[in-house]
Structure formats: structure tokens, C-alpha cells
Coordinates of C-alpha atoms in Angstrom, one line a residue:
X1 CA 0.0 0.0 0.0
X2 CA 1.0 3.6 0.1
X3 CA 0.6 6.0 3.0
X4 CA -0.2 4.4 6.3
X5 CA 1.0 1.1 4.9
X6 CA 0.7 -1.9 7.2
X7 CA 3.8 -3.7 8.3
X8 CA 2.7 -6.9 6.5
X9 CA 2.4 -5.0 3.2
X10 CA 6.0 -3.9 3.6
X11 CA 7.1 -7.5 4.1
X12 CA 5.3 -8.5 0.9
X13 CA 7.2 -5.8 -0.9
X14 CA 10.5 -7.3 0.4
X15 CA 10.5 -9.9 -2.3
X16 CA 10.3 -7.3 -5.1
X17 CA 13.4 -7.1 -7.3
X18 CA 16.3 -6.8 -4.9
X19 CA 18.5 -7.3 -8.0
X20 CA 16.5 -5.4 -10.5
X21 CA 17.2 -1.8 -11.3
X22 CA 16.1 0.5 -14.0
X23 CA 19.3 0.0 -15.9
X24 CA 18.5 -3.7 -16.0
X25 CA 15.2 -2.9 -17.6
X26 CA 16.8 -0.6 -20.1
X27 CA 19.5 -3.1 -21.1
X28 CA 16.9 -5.9 -21.5
X29 CA 14.5 -3.9 -23.6
X30 CA 14.7 -3.1 -27.2
X31 CA 13.1 0.3 -26.8
X32 CA 13.9 3.1 -24.3
X33 CA 11.9 5.8 -22.7
X34 CA 12.1 9.1 -24.4
X35 CA 12.8 12.0 -22.1
X36 CA 10.6 14.9 -23.4
X37 CA 10.5 18.4 -22.1
X38 CA 6.8 17.9 -21.3
X39 CA 5.5 18.9 -18.0
X40 CA 4.5 16.3 -15.4
X41 CA 1.4 14.6 -16.8
X42 CA 0.2 13.6 -20.2
X43 CA -3.2 15.2 -19.7
X44 CA -2.0 18.5 -18.5
X45 CA -3.2 17.9 -15.0
X46 CA -1.8 19.6 -11.9
X47 CA 1.5 18.5 -10.6
X48 CA 1.7 16.0 -7.8
X49 CA 0.4 16.8 -4.4
X50 CA 1.6 13.9 -2.4
X51 CA 4.7 11.7 -2.6
X52 CA 4.4 8.5 -0.7
X53 CA 7.5 6.4 -0.2
X54 CA 7.3 2.7 -0.2
X55 CA 10.0 0.3 1.0
X56 CA 12.9 1.9 -0.8
X57 CA 12.2 1.9 -4.6
X58 CA 9.3 -0.6 -4.7
X59 CA 6.5 0.0 -7.2
X60 CA 3.8 -2.4 -5.9
X61 CA 1.9 -1.5 -2.8
X62 CA 0.7 -4.8 -1.5
X63 CA 2.9 -7.5 -2.8
X64 CA 6.0 -8.1 -5.0
X65 CA 5.5 -7.6 -8.7
X66 CA 8.9 -7.8 -10.2
X67 CA 12.1 -9.7 -10.2
X68 CA 15.5 -9.9 -11.8
X69 CA 15.4 -10.0 -15.5
X70 CA 18.4 -12.3 -15.6
X71 CA 17.8 -14.7 -12.8
X72 CA 16.2 -17.5 -14.8
X73 CA 18.2 -20.3 -16.4
X74 CA 15.2 -21.9 -18.1
X75 CA 12.4 -19.5 -18.4
X76 CA 11.9 -20.1 -22.1
X77 CA 11.8 -17.8 -25.1
X78 CA 10.0 -14.5 -24.9
X79 CA 8.6 -15.1 -28.4
X80 CA 8.5 -18.8 -28.9
X81 CA 6.5 -21.5 -27.1
X82 CA 7.2 -22.6 -23.6
X83 CA 10.0 -25.0 -23.1
X84 CA 9.3 -28.7 -22.6
X85 CA 9.3 -30.2 -19.2
X86 CA 11.4 -33.1 -18.2
X87 CA 9.2 -33.9 -15.2
X88 CA 7.3 -37.1 -15.2
X89 CA 4.5 -35.6 -13.3
X90 CA 1.2 -35.0 -15.0
X91 CA 1.2 -32.0 -17.4
X92 CA -2.5 -31.6 -17.2
X93 CA -4.5 -30.2 -14.3
X94 CA -5.6 -33.7 -13.5
X95 CA -6.5 -34.8 -10.0
X96 CA -3.9 -36.8 -8.0
X97 CA -4.7 -40.1 -6.6
X98 CA -2.2 -39.5 -3.8
X99 CA -3.0 -39.0 -0.1
X100 CA -4.2 -35.9 1.6
X101 CA -1.9 -32.8 1.8
X102 CA 0.9 -33.0 4.3
X103 CA 0.8 -29.2 4.9
X104 CA -2.1 -27.5 3.3
X105 CA -4.7 -30.0 4.4
X106 CA -7.9 -30.7 2.6
X107 CA -11.1 -30.4 4.7
X108 CA -13.5 -33.2 4.6
X109 CA -16.4 -30.8 4.7
X110 CA -16.2 -29.8 1.0
X111 CA -19.7 -29.1 -0.3
X112 CA -18.9 -30.8 -3.6
X113 CA -16.8 -33.5 -5.1
X114 CA -15.0 -31.1 -7.3
X115 CA -12.8 -32.3 -10.1
X116 CA -9.3 -30.8 -10.4
X117 CA -8.8 -32.0 -13.9
X118 CA -8.2 -29.2 -16.4
X119 CA -7.7 -31.6 -19.3
X120 CA -5.1 -31.2 -22.0
X121 CA -5.7 -29.1 -25.0
X122 CA -4.0 -28.5 -28.3
X123 CA -4.5 -24.8 -28.9
X124 CA -4.5 -23.7 -32.5
X125 CA -4.0 -20.0 -31.8
X126 CA -3.9 -17.5 -28.9
X127 CA -7.7 -17.0 -29.2
X128 CA -9.0 -20.5 -29.7
X129 CA -8.6 -23.8 -28.1
X130 CA -10.1 -27.2 -28.5
X131 CA -13.3 -28.0 -26.7
X132 CA -11.5 -30.4 -24.3
X133 CA -10.5 -27.4 -22.2
X134 CA -13.5 -25.3 -21.2
X135 CA -14.7 -23.7 -18.0
X136 CA -18.0 -22.1 -17.2
X137 CA -20.3 -21.5 -14.2
X138 CA -23.3 -23.6 -13.3
X139 CA -25.1 -22.2 -10.3
X140 CA -22.5 -21.6 -7.6
X141 CA -19.7 -23.6 -9.0
X142 CA -17.4 -24.0 -12.0
X143 CA -17.8 -26.8 -14.4
X144 CA -15.5 -28.3 -17.0
X145 CA -16.3 -29.2 -20.6
X146 CA -18.1 -32.3 -19.5
X147 CA -20.2 -30.6 -16.9
X148 CA -18.1 -31.9 -14.0
X149 CA -17.8 -29.7 -10.9
X150 CA -14.4 -28.0 -11.0
X151 CA -12.4 -26.5 -8.2
X152 CA -9.8 -24.1 -9.7
X153 CA -6.4 -24.7 -8.1
X154 CA -3.7 -22.5 -9.7
X155 CA -1.0 -19.9 -9.5
X156 CA -0.4 -16.4 -10.5
X157 CA 2.5 -15.5 -12.8
X158 CA 3.4 -11.9 -12.7
X159 CA 5.3 -10.1 -15.4
X160 CA 3.0 -9.0 -18.3
X161 CA 1.6 -6.1 -16.2
X162 CA 4.9 -4.4 -15.8
X163 CA 7.4 -5.8 -18.3
X164 CA 7.4 -3.1 -21.0
X165 CA 5.5 -0.2 -19.3
X166 CA 8.8 1.3 -17.9
X167 CA 10.7 1.6 -21.1
X168 CA 8.8 0.1 -24.1
X169 CA 10.5 -2.5 -26.2
X170 CA 9.6 -6.2 -26.3
X171 CA 11.0 -7.7 -23.1
X172 CA 7.6 -8.6 -21.9
X173 CA 8.8 -10.7 -19.0
X174 CA 11.6 -8.3 -17.8
X175 CA 10.2 -8.0 -14.3
X176 CA 9.1 -11.7 -13.9
X177 CA 12.4 -13.3 -12.8
X178 CA 12.2 -15.6 -15.9
X179 CA 14.5 -15.2 -18.9
X180 CA 11.4 -15.2 -21.1
X181 CA 7.9 -16.7 -21.2
X182 CA 7.5 -19.2 -18.3
X183 CA 7.4 -22.9 -18.8
X184 CA 3.8 -23.7 -17.9
X185 CA 4.4 -27.5 -17.9
X186 CA 6.2 -26.9 -14.6
X187 CA 3.1 -25.5 -13.1
X188 CA 1.0 -28.3 -14.5
X189 CA 3.5 -30.7 -12.9
X190 CA 2.3 -29.5 -9.5
X191 CA -1.2 -30.8 -10.8
X192 CA -2.4 -27.2 -10.8
X193 CA -5.1 -26.6 -13.4
X194 CA -5.1 -22.8 -13.9
X195 CA -2.8 -19.7 -14.2
X196 CA -3.7 -16.1 -13.6
X197 CA -1.9 -13.6 -15.9
X198 CA -1.9 -9.9 -14.7
X199 CA -2.1 -7.5 -17.7
X200 CA -1.6 -3.8 -18.4
X201 CA -4.2 -1.9 -20.4
X202 CA -1.7 0.6 -21.8
X203 CA 0.6 -2.2 -23.1
X204 CA -2.4 -4.0 -24.7
X205 CA -3.8 -0.9 -26.3
X206 CA -0.4 0.2 -27.6
X207 CA -0.8 3.8 -26.6
X208 CA 1.9 6.4 -26.1
X209 CA 2.0 7.3 -22.4
X210 CA 3.7 9.9 -20.3
X211 CA 5.2 9.4 -16.8
X212 CA 4.9 11.9 -14.0
X213 CA 8.3 13.7 -14.8
X214 CA 7.4 13.9 -18.5
X215 CA 9.1 10.8 -19.9
X216 CA 7.3 9.5 -23.0
X217 CA 7.0 5.8 -23.6
X218 CA 5.7 4.3 -26.9
X219 CA 4.1 0.9 -26.5
X220 CA 3.7 -1.6 -29.3
X221 CA 0.2 -2.9 -28.8
X222 CA 0.1 -5.6 -31.6
X223 CA 3.4 -7.1 -30.4
X224 CA 2.2 -7.2 -26.7
X225 CA -1.1 -8.7 -27.8
X226 CA 0.8 -11.4 -29.8
X227 CA 2.8 -12.3 -26.7
X228 CA -0.3 -12.5 -24.5
X229 CA -2.0 -14.8 -27.1
X230 CA 1.1 -16.9 -27.3
X231 CA 1.3 -17.2 -23.6
X232 CA -2.4 -18.2 -23.3
X233 CA -1.8 -20.8 -26.0
X234 CA 1.2 -22.2 -24.1
X235 CA -0.7 -22.4 -20.9
X236 CA -3.7 -24.1 -22.5
X237 CA -1.4 -26.6 -24.2
X238 CA -0.1 -27.5 -20.7
X239 CA -3.7 -28.2 -19.6
X240 CA -4.2 -24.9 -17.7
X241 CA -7.2 -22.6 -17.7
X242 CA -6.2 -19.0 -17.9
X243 CA -7.5 -15.9 -16.0
X244 CA -6.7 -12.7 -17.8
X245 CA -6.6 -10.0 -15.1
X246 CA -6.6 -6.3 -15.7
X247 CA -4.0 -5.4 -13.1
X248 CA -2.6 -2.0 -13.9
X249 CA -4.7 0.9 -15.3
X250 CA -4.3 4.6 -15.8
X251 CA -6.6 7.4 -17.1
X252 CA -5.9 9.4 -20.2
X253 CA -2.3 9.0 -21.4
X254 CA -0.8 8.7 -18.0
X255 CA 1.5 5.6 -17.7
X256 CA -0.1 2.6 -16.0
X257 CA 3.0 1.8 -14.0
X258 CA 1.4 0.9 -10.6
X259 CA -2.0 0.1 -9.1
X260 CA -4.7 2.7 -9.5
X261 CA -8.0 2.8 -7.6
X262 CA -10.3 1.4 -10.3
X263 CA -11.3 1.1 -13.9
X264 CA -11.3 4.3 -16.0
X265 CA -13.5 5.5 -18.8
X266 CA -10.6 6.5 -21.0
X267 CA -9.0 3.1 -21.6
X268 CA -10.6 0.2 -19.6
X269 CA -13.6 -0.4 -21.7
X270 CA -11.5 -0.3 -24.9
X271 CA -9.1 -2.8 -23.2
X272 CA -11.9 -5.2 -22.3
X273 CA -13.6 -4.9 -25.7
X274 CA -10.4 -5.8 -27.5
X275 CA -9.5 -8.6 -25.1
X276 CA -13.0 -10.1 -25.4
X277 CA -12.8 -10.1 -29.2
X278 CA -9.4 -11.8 -29.1
X279 CA -10.5 -14.6 -26.7
X280 CA -14.2 -14.9 -27.2
X281 CA -13.7 -18.2 -29.0
X282 CA -11.5 -19.7 -26.2
X283 CA -13.8 -21.1 -23.4
X284 CA -10.7 -22.0 -21.4
X285 CA -10.1 -18.2 -20.7
X286 CA -11.8 -16.2 -17.9
X287 CA -11.7 -12.5 -17.6
X288 CA -11.1 -10.8 -14.2
X289 CA -12.4 -7.3 -14.7
X290 CA -10.1 -5.5 -12.3
X291 CA -7.5 -6.3 -9.7
X292 CA -8.1 -5.0 -6.2
X293 CA -10.2 -1.8 -6.2
X294 CA -9.5 0.6 -3.4
X295 CA -12.4 3.1 -3.6
X296 CA -13.1 2.5 0.1
X297 CA -14.2 5.6 2.0
X298 CA -11.5 8.2 2.5
X299 CA -12.0 8.0 6.2
X300 CA -10.2 4.7 6.2
X301 CA -6.9 6.3 5.3
X302 CA -4.7 7.5 2.5
X303 CA -4.9 4.3 0.6
X304 CA -8.5 4.9 -0.3
X305 CA -9.8 7.3 -2.9
X306 CA -13.6 7.9 -2.7
X307 CA -14.6 11.3 -1.4
X308 CA -16.7 11.5 1.8
X309 CA -20.4 11.1 1.0
X310 CA -19.9 9.0 -2.1
X311 CA -21.4 5.6 -2.1
X312 CA -18.4 3.4 -2.8
X313 CA -20.5 0.3 -3.6
X314 CA -22.5 2.2 -6.2
X315 CA -19.3 3.4 -7.7
X316 CA -18.0 -0.1 -8.0
X317 CA -21.1 -1.3 -9.7
X318 CA -21.7 1.6 -12.1
X319 CA -18.8 4.0 -12.0
X320 CA -18.3 7.6 -10.8
X321 CA -15.3 9.9 -10.5
X322 CA -11.8 9.8 -9.0
X323 CA -9.7 12.8 -8.1
X324 CA -6.2 11.6 -8.7
X325 CA -3.9 9.4 -10.8
X326 CA -1.3 7.3 -9.1
X327 CA 2.1 6.7 -10.7
X328 CA 5.8 6.5 -10.0
X329 CA 7.7 9.7 -9.3
X330 CA 10.5 8.7 -11.7
X331 CA 8.1 7.7 -14.4
X332 CA 9.8 4.3 -14.6
X333 CA 10.9 1.5 -12.3
X334 CA 12.5 2.6 -9.1
X335 CA 10.4 5.6 -8.3
X336 CA 8.2 6.2 -5.3
X337 CA 4.4 6.2 -5.4
X338 CA 3.1 9.6 -6.1
X339 CA -0.4 11.1 -6.5
X340 CA -1.2 13.6 -9.2
X341 CA -4.4 15.6 -8.9
X342 CA -6.6 14.7 -11.8
X343 CA -10.3 14.2 -12.0
X344 CA -11.5 11.5 -14.3
X345 CA -14.5 9.3 -14.9
X346 CA -14.5 5.7 -13.8
X347 CA -16.6 2.8 -15.1
X348 CA -18.1 0.1 -13.0
X349 CA -18.3 -3.6 -13.2
X350 CA -21.6 -3.4 -15.0
X351 CA -20.1 -1.3 -17.8
X352 CA -17.3 -3.9 -18.2
X353 CA -19.8 -6.8 -18.3
X354 CA -21.8 -4.9 -20.9
X355 CA -18.7 -4.2 -23.1
X356 CA -17.6 -7.8 -23.0
X357 CA -21.0 -9.2 -23.7
X358 CA -21.4 -6.7 -26.5
X359 CA -18.7 -8.5 -28.4
X360 CA -20.5 -11.8 -28.2
X361 CA -18.1 -13.3 -25.7
X362 CA -19.6 -15.6 -23.2
X363 CA -16.5 -16.3 -21.1
X364 CA -16.7 -16.3 -17.3
X365 CA -16.2 -12.8 -15.9
X366 CA -14.7 -12.5 -12.4
X367 CA -15.5 -9.4 -10.3
X368 CA -13.7 -8.5 -7.0
X369 CA -14.6 -6.0 -4.4
X370 CA -13.5 -2.9 -2.4
X371 CA -10.5 -2.6 -0.1
X372 CA -8.3 -4.8 -2.3
X373 CA -10.8 -7.5 -3.0
X374 CA -11.8 -7.8 0.6
X375 CA -15.2 -6.1 0.8
X376 CA -17.7 -7.7 -1.5
X377 CA -20.8 -6.1 0.0
X378 CA -21.5 -4.3 -3.3
X379 CA -22.5 -7.7 -4.8
X380 CA -25.7 -7.6 -2.7
X381 CA -26.2 -3.9 -2.2
X382 CA -25.7 -2.9 -5.9
X383 CA -26.0 -6.1 -7.9
X384 CA -25.0 -6.3 -11.5
X385 CA -26.5 -8.4 -14.2
X386 CA -25.1 -10.7 -16.8
X387 CA -27.3 -12.0 -19.6
X388 CA -25.3 -15.2 -19.7
X389 CA -25.1 -15.8 -15.9
X390 CA -21.4 -16.4 -16.1
X391 CA -20.2 -14.3 -13.1
X392 CA -17.8 -15.3 -10.3
X393 CA -16.7 -13.4 -7.2
X394 CA -13.1 -13.0 -6.3
X395 CA -11.4 -12.4 -2.9
X396 CA -7.8 -11.9 -1.9
X397 CA -6.2 -13.2 1.3
X398 CA -2.9 -12.3 2.9
X399 CA -1.9 -12.7 6.6
X400 CA -2.5 -9.9 9.0
X401 CA -4.9 -7.9 6.9
X402 CA -8.4 -7.0 6.2
X403 CA -11.5 -6.9 8.4
X404 CA -13.0 -9.8 6.3
X405 CA -10.5 -12.6 6.8
X406 CA -11.4 -16.3 6.7
X407 CA -8.5 -17.2 9.0
X408 CA -9.0 -14.7 11.8
X409 CA -12.7 -13.9 11.3
X410 CA -14.4 -16.8 9.5
X411 CA -17.8 -15.9 10.9
X412 CA -17.7 -12.4 9.3
X413 CA -16.3 -13.7 6.0
X414 CA -18.9 -16.5 5.8
X415 CA -21.7 -14.1 6.5
X416 CA -20.6 -11.7 3.8
X417 CA -20.1 -14.4 1.2
X418 CA -23.1 -16.5 1.9
X419 CA -25.6 -14.6 -0.3
X420 CA -23.1 -14.3 -3.1
X421 CA -22.0 -17.9 -2.9
X422 CA -25.7 -19.0 -3.2
X423 CA -25.6 -18.1 -6.9
X424 CA -22.0 -17.6 -8.0
X425 CA -18.7 -19.4 -7.6
X426 CA -16.2 -17.9 -5.2
X427 CA -12.6 -17.8 -6.3
X428 CA -9.6 -16.5 -4.2
X429 CA -7.5 -15.2 -7.1
X430 CA -4.6 -14.3 -4.8
X431 CA -3.5 -16.2 -1.7
X432 CA -0.2 -15.3 0.0
X433 CA 1.8 -16.1 3.1
X434 CA 5.2 -15.8 4.6
X435 CA 8.1 -18.0 3.5
X436 CA 10.3 -19.9 6.0
X437 CA 8.4 -22.4 8.1
X438 CA 6.3 -25.4 7.2
X439 CA 3.4 -25.6 7.2
X440 CA 2.6 -22.1 6.2
X441 CA 0.7 -20.6 9.2
X442 CA -1.8 -18.6 7.2
X443 CA -2.2 -20.5 4.0
X444 CA -2.8 -23.8 5.8
X445 CA -6.1 -22.8 7.5
X446 CA -7.1 -20.7 4.5
X447 CA -6.8 -23.7 2.2
X448 CA -8.8 -25.8 4.6
X449 CA -11.5 -23.1 4.7
X450 CA -11.6 -23.0 0.9
X451 CA -12.1 -26.8 0.8
X452 CA -14.9 -26.6 3.3
X453 CA -17.0 -24.6 0.9
X454 CA -15.5 -25.9 -2.4
X455 CA -14.1 -22.5 -3.3
X456 CA -11.3 -22.0 -5.8
X457 CA -7.9 -20.5 -5.3
X458 CA -4.8 -19.3 -7.1
X459 CA -1.7 -18.6 -5.0
X460 CA 0.5 -15.5 -5.4
X461 CA 3.0 -16.0 -7.0
X462 CA 4.9 -18.4 -9.3
X463 CA 7.9 -16.0 -9.6
X464 CA 11.4 -16.8 -8.2
X465 CA 11.8 -13.4 -6.5
X466 CA 12.6 -14.7 -3.0
X467 CA 10.7 -13.5 0.1
X468 CA 7.1 -13.6 1.2
X469 CA 4.3 -14.7 -1.2
X470 CA 6.6 -16.6 -3.6
X471 CA 6.1 -20.3 -4.5
X472 CA 9.3 -21.3 -6.1
X473 CA 13.0 -20.8 -5.2
X474 CA 14.4 -20.7 -8.7
X475 CA 13.9 -21.7 -12.3
X476 CA 16.4 -24.5 -12.5
X477 CA 14.8 -27.0 -10.0
X478 CA 11.5 -25.2 -9.3
X479 CA 11.9 -26.2 -5.7
X480 CA 8.9 -25.0 -3.6
X481 CA 9.8 -22.3 -1.1
X482 CA 9.6 -23.3 2.5
X483 CA 6.3 -22.2 3.9
X484 CA 3.9 -21.1 1.2
X485 CA 5.5 -23.0 -1.6
X486 CA 5.7 -26.4 0.1
X487 CA 2.2 -26.0 1.7
X488 CA 0.5 -25.0 -1.5
X489 CA 2.4 -27.6 -3.6
X490 CA 1.4 -30.4 -1.3
X491 CA -2.2 -29.2 -1.1
X492 CA -2.6 -29.0 -4.9
X493 CA -0.5 -32.1 -5.8
X494 CA -2.2 -34.4 -3.3
X495 CA -5.7 -33.0 -3.7
X496 CA -8.4 -35.5 -4.5

């Protein structure tokens, strides 16, 4: 987070790119930022009013989102397909016949006998896949191509949200800790069945953006889109469902180089319209409309953005206005979080649903909630509609945070989710924990809680950055990290 950051958020930032600097980005990228003599912002807004330091030069508020661009020995090509796995473990998301997890623990109270099998698929392009790999919602659960109940068990792979936004070029995975596109067969070897890919709306749209100090960055949209499509194809070929998550946004021609409060009217609808057209024929792809809104009332502190008297739940559902853009003071990697006074229109979840459905796409759409996907009360106070009834609700869980927490306050969490879960699948699209001791103290009870209700989950994150909230130690052996990595691996691999 930014101002008034909680100590656990700072710990999450500790895994972010100890070895990565802006010079590494510049050297790895084909293009470089152009320093223009322009004033601070691309839209002529006021100069910044608040500079909020994070843990040194970190550019993510709540969790690590970058890594050394040269740390991987086997990350695969950034333009070709994923490298082949030498593992003898299953490369599909199939269920294991092994025993119960030695650390994560599966609860026997699961409300359904969910199938973990993603099935293998031979994708013919980035936007299409064979019918063998398909996911949809049926009532309050996910189902596969054969109508079997499906519990999504996957991982996040960070990189595409940040890779080229700092300097342009084509090194899409520069911040990921991999040398190129990740090898998704390694993920499938854990018997996971899904991967979540955070995206950047500016990079996808190929706009020319301007950082706070005036640095201009030209982005190649078609090339970025081709990499996303190739990445989805590689993940599907490994038997993984894919969640495309709009992670970083920015209004106007500001650079989307960190988290902003919510969707904006300038670019977010164009992004989702284009993404939906690209992947509407691929039923193995789900769309997560926005990562971690923080339009909570301003009375909750500097991390929130909604003025006093504004109904935050109504804003999430149907849009409204925001009063500032958030970016990096340097305009590129290594800067501190800075706010620039700028009033712009936001769009709500309903407008995104309408835009996606307007393309003819019937893919599952995932919507989160306020306060970093913790407060989902808007689902019941200001419900949205989907003509295809293909909506799922997302929550995020990290230790030591949030009033709605299934580990420290399961009663409150269950009460909030019950009316939503009656009609929609619940999916925890980010689960994090500390690294160091087994079993992971937070993830273990969180996973048992998820199993109790048959909810789905993807852990943050499959990046070899080191520190909290990482699943693997490196990209040579893919050894699970002590704590979160071991606990999550055992839970997924041994899950029935």
C-alpha cells in the first residue's frame, strides 16, 4: 500500500526485485523511454500533491510484482513456445490419486466432489482452443467441458503487467524473474489446473504514455497482444485454464505503472472490448475485470480514494469519478508512489460486463470488491446483471490484513459471502503467506477453509523473487519455497 502502509504489506514488498534496477530494464528492452520536455502529466493535470515512499524503490503496494530479468536459467523464449518439461508428473491439471496434503490439508467438509482436472488441449491460436478445455459457471460452482464440478487450483505468474511499461521494447517478462515466457508445464507438474496472468491496459492498447516527470514511452500494442496470445496458447497446451486479469490501469495518457483505484472510462472499456474479441472463442479463458479496487471511504486512510459522502458500492457497480492518478515519481521503475491531482470518470463492473458481452463473448467474468478484493458487499447492495449468468466473485487473502478474513474472522467472512455464494462461484484469485516455516501458518487454515466450501484459489506467486508470497525458489529446479510453496504444492498435488 501507500501511505499508512501496514507492516505486513512492507514484508510483501520485500521480495520485489532486490537485484532489478532501471538499468537492467533498459538493457533488457529493445526500446527506451524518451525524455521529453513535457510537464508532469500527459493530460495537462496539476503536478503531484503527495509523494508517498514505499519500501525503498518498490513499485507495488501490497505484494512483490517484479524480479531480476536475468535470474532464470530456463524461463523459455519470450517469443516462442514454452520449453518442454522433463518432469514425469502430470502435465495436465488432473487430479492426483495421492494422499491428503501434508501441509495445506484438505477439509472433509467440502460441499462438492470437485474435479481438479483441467484436461489437456492443443490450442490452435492465442484466441482459440479445443473443446477439451472449457470452463463455465453452473449455479454456484465452476464446471469443465463435460459438466463436472471443478475447483480451480492454480497460481499467479506476474510479469506482463509491468514488463514493458517502464521503457517500451519487447522484453515482456523483464520483471518476472524468468528469462522469457514461463514454462507452464512446470506449473502443471504440480497438478495445478489454472494460471492467472496480470495484464496492463496501456501495453495491450499500444498507446503512447507519459510518466509523471514527462518521460514519454511508446508501446507496441500488436506485439504485446501477440505475446499474450502466445502465452495463453502455451498455458492451454499445458492443460491450464487462464485468467486474464486487468492489473494496472491509468486514465488518459498517463502511464499505468502501478496500481490505481479502479477502472477508468478512458481506456478500460477499450481494453476489455479488445481482449474479449481476441479470446471470445476460447472457453478456457476467464476475464477478471479489475485487480483490487480501493475506492473504500477516504475515512479509512490515505490508501482509499472515494470522497466523503460518495457511495463506494454504487461506484464499484456503475462508475463515478476519481480525483487523482497514481504513478511512479520517476516515471519508470525505481520511483516512489506519487499522486497527481486529476479528476476523471471511472466505469463500474456493469459497464465492463456490458462491453464484454457486447462483443458476443460468453467467457466467465470475475469481479472482486472494495479494499483490495476484501469487501464484496457491493454484490448484494448494488448487484450487476449478466445475460449469460457467467459471473464469479473474487477475494484476496494475505496474513495480518483485512476486516474480512477467513482465518482470523471466518464468521464475518462467511456471512458476507453466503448470499453471493448462493448463486456464484467464489474464487480466491490471490493467496499469499510468509516464506520460511512449514506448514505455512496462514495458507494452511485458509486452504482448509476453501475446501470446506469448495471455493477455488490461485496462490501468489509463481515467480522466483525470494521472500514472502513466492512459491518457487528458482527456475532450475523449481523447488517450492519453505512455507507457502511447500504448503501449496502439497495441497494441490495431493488433492483428490
